[in-house]
PDB file of C-alpha atoms in Angstrom:
ATOM      1  CA  MET J 254       0.000   0.000   0.000  1.00 62.00           C
ATOM      2  CA  GLU J 255       2.883   2.349   0.746  1.00 80.00           C
ATOM      3  CA  ASN J 256       4.154   1.975  -2.832  1.00 81.00           C
ATOM      4  CA  LEU J 257       0.782   3.164  -4.100  1.00 87.00           C
ATOM      5  CA  TRP J 258       0.915   6.305  -1.955  1.00 88.00           C
ATOM      6  CA  ILE J 259       4.453   7.096  -3.084  1.00 86.00           C
ATOM      7  CA  ALA J 260       3.426   6.674  -6.727  1.00 86.00           C
ATOM      8  CA  MET J 261       0.381   8.894  -6.207  1.00 90.00           C
ATOM      9  CA  ILE J 262       2.410  11.650  -4.548  1.00 89.00           C
ATOM     10  CA  MET J 263       5.076  11.479  -7.263  1.00 88.00           C
ATOM     11  CA  GLY J 264       2.416  11.659  -9.965  1.00 91.00           C
ATOM     12  CA  ALA J 265       0.866  14.697  -8.303  1.00 93.00           C
ATOM     13  CA  LEU J 266       4.274  16.384  -8.064  1.00 91.00           C
ATOM     14  CA  ILE J 267       4.912  15.725 -11.760  1.00 91.00           C
ATOM     15  CA  LEU J 268       1.529  17.232 -12.633  1.00 95.00           C
ATOM     16  CA  VAL J 269       2.229  20.320 -10.516  1.00 93.00           C
ATOM     17  CA  ALA J 270       5.667  20.670 -12.115  1.00 93.00           C
ATOM     18  CA  SER J 271       4.272  20.523 -15.633  1.00 94.00           C
ATOM     19  CA  MET J 272       1.527  23.050 -14.862  1.00 95.00           C
ATOM     20  CA  ALA J 273       4.025  25.397 -13.193  1.00 93.00           C
ATOM     21  CA  SER J 274       6.344  25.036 -16.181  1.00 94.00           C
ATOM     22  CA  VAL J 275       3.638  26.194 -18.561  1.00 94.00           C
ATOM     23  CA  GLU J 276       2.669  29.140 -16.364  1.00 94.00           C
ATOM     24  CA  LEU J 277       6.186  30.289 -15.441  1.00 93.00           C
ATOM     25  CA  GLY J 278       8.002  29.458 -18.659  1.00 92.00           C
ATOM     26  CA  ILE J 279      10.731  27.540 -16.821  1.00 92.00           C
ATOM     27  CA  SER J 280      11.993  24.115 -17.869  1.00 93.00           C
ATOM     28  CA  VAL J 281       9.907  21.341 -16.343  1.00 92.00           C
ATOM     29  CA  ALA J 282      13.082  19.407 -15.480  1.00 92.00           C
ATOM     30  CA  LEU J 283      14.265  22.202 -13.186  1.00 94.00           C
ATOM     31  CA  ILE J 284      10.922  22.370 -11.419  1.00 93.00           C
ATOM     32  CA  GLU J 285      10.814  18.565 -11.043  1.00 90.00           C
ATOM     33  CA  ILE J 286      14.270  18.565  -9.466  1.00 92.00           C
ATOM     34  CA  VAL J 287      13.272  21.267  -6.971  1.00 92.00           C
ATOM     35  CA  LEU J 288      10.004  19.520  -6.107  1.00 91.00           C
ATOM     36  CA  GLY J 289      11.787  16.165  -5.799  1.00 88.00           C
ATOM     37  CA  VAL J 290      14.326  17.568  -3.365  1.00 92.00           C
ATOM     38  CA  ALA J 291      11.556  19.233  -1.369  1.00 91.00           C
ATOM     39  CA  ALA J 292       9.475  16.050  -1.279  1.00 89.00           C
ATOM     40  CA  GLY J 293      12.462  13.974  -0.226  1.00 87.00           C
ATOM     41  CA  ASN J 294      13.392  16.320   2.599  1.00 91.00           C
ATOM     42  CA  TRP J 295      10.039  17.541   3.904  1.00 91.00           C
ATOM     43  CA  LEU J 296       7.639  14.738   3.034  1.00 84.00           C
ATOM     44  CA  GLY J 297      10.121  11.948   3.689  1.00 82.00           C
ATOM     45  CA  LEU J 298       9.635  10.238   0.331  1.00 83.00           C
ATOM     46  CA  HIS J 299      12.122   7.505  -0.448  1.00 83.00           C
ATOM     47  CA  THR J 300      12.763   5.331  -3.464  1.00 84.00           C
ATOM     48  CA  THR J 301      11.155   1.950  -3.856  1.00 86.00           C
ATOM     49  CA  PRO J 302      12.560  -1.054  -5.763  1.00 89.00           C
ATOM     50  CA  TRP J 303      10.450  -0.352  -8.854  1.00 86.00           C
ATOM     51  CA  ILE J 304      11.658   3.264  -8.975  1.00 84.00           C
ATOM     52  CA  ASP J 305      15.270   2.062  -8.751  1.00 87.00           C
ATOM     53  CA  PHE J 306      14.558  -0.387 -11.583  1.00 91.00           C
ATOM     54  CA  LEU J 307      13.133   2.345 -13.828  1.00 86.00           C
ATOM     55  CA  ALA J 308      16.012   4.687 -12.998  1.00 86.00           C
ATOM     56  CA  SER J 309      18.578   2.092 -14.063  1.00 90.00           C
ATOM     57  CA  PHE J 310      17.717   2.500 -17.775  1.00 85.00           C
TER      58      PHE J 310
END
């Protein structure tokens, strides 16, 4: 169940990053990096085995 919550939060952060990118005119990659760092530090998100698998490509 925890994997589902992590995936949902990450999906929401990606959606927010893409919407902010359109509004602010900043690269979505930069916004995703900032949101990822914030989520890792403040929300305590951590990687799961399936995220590590996808990141290995």
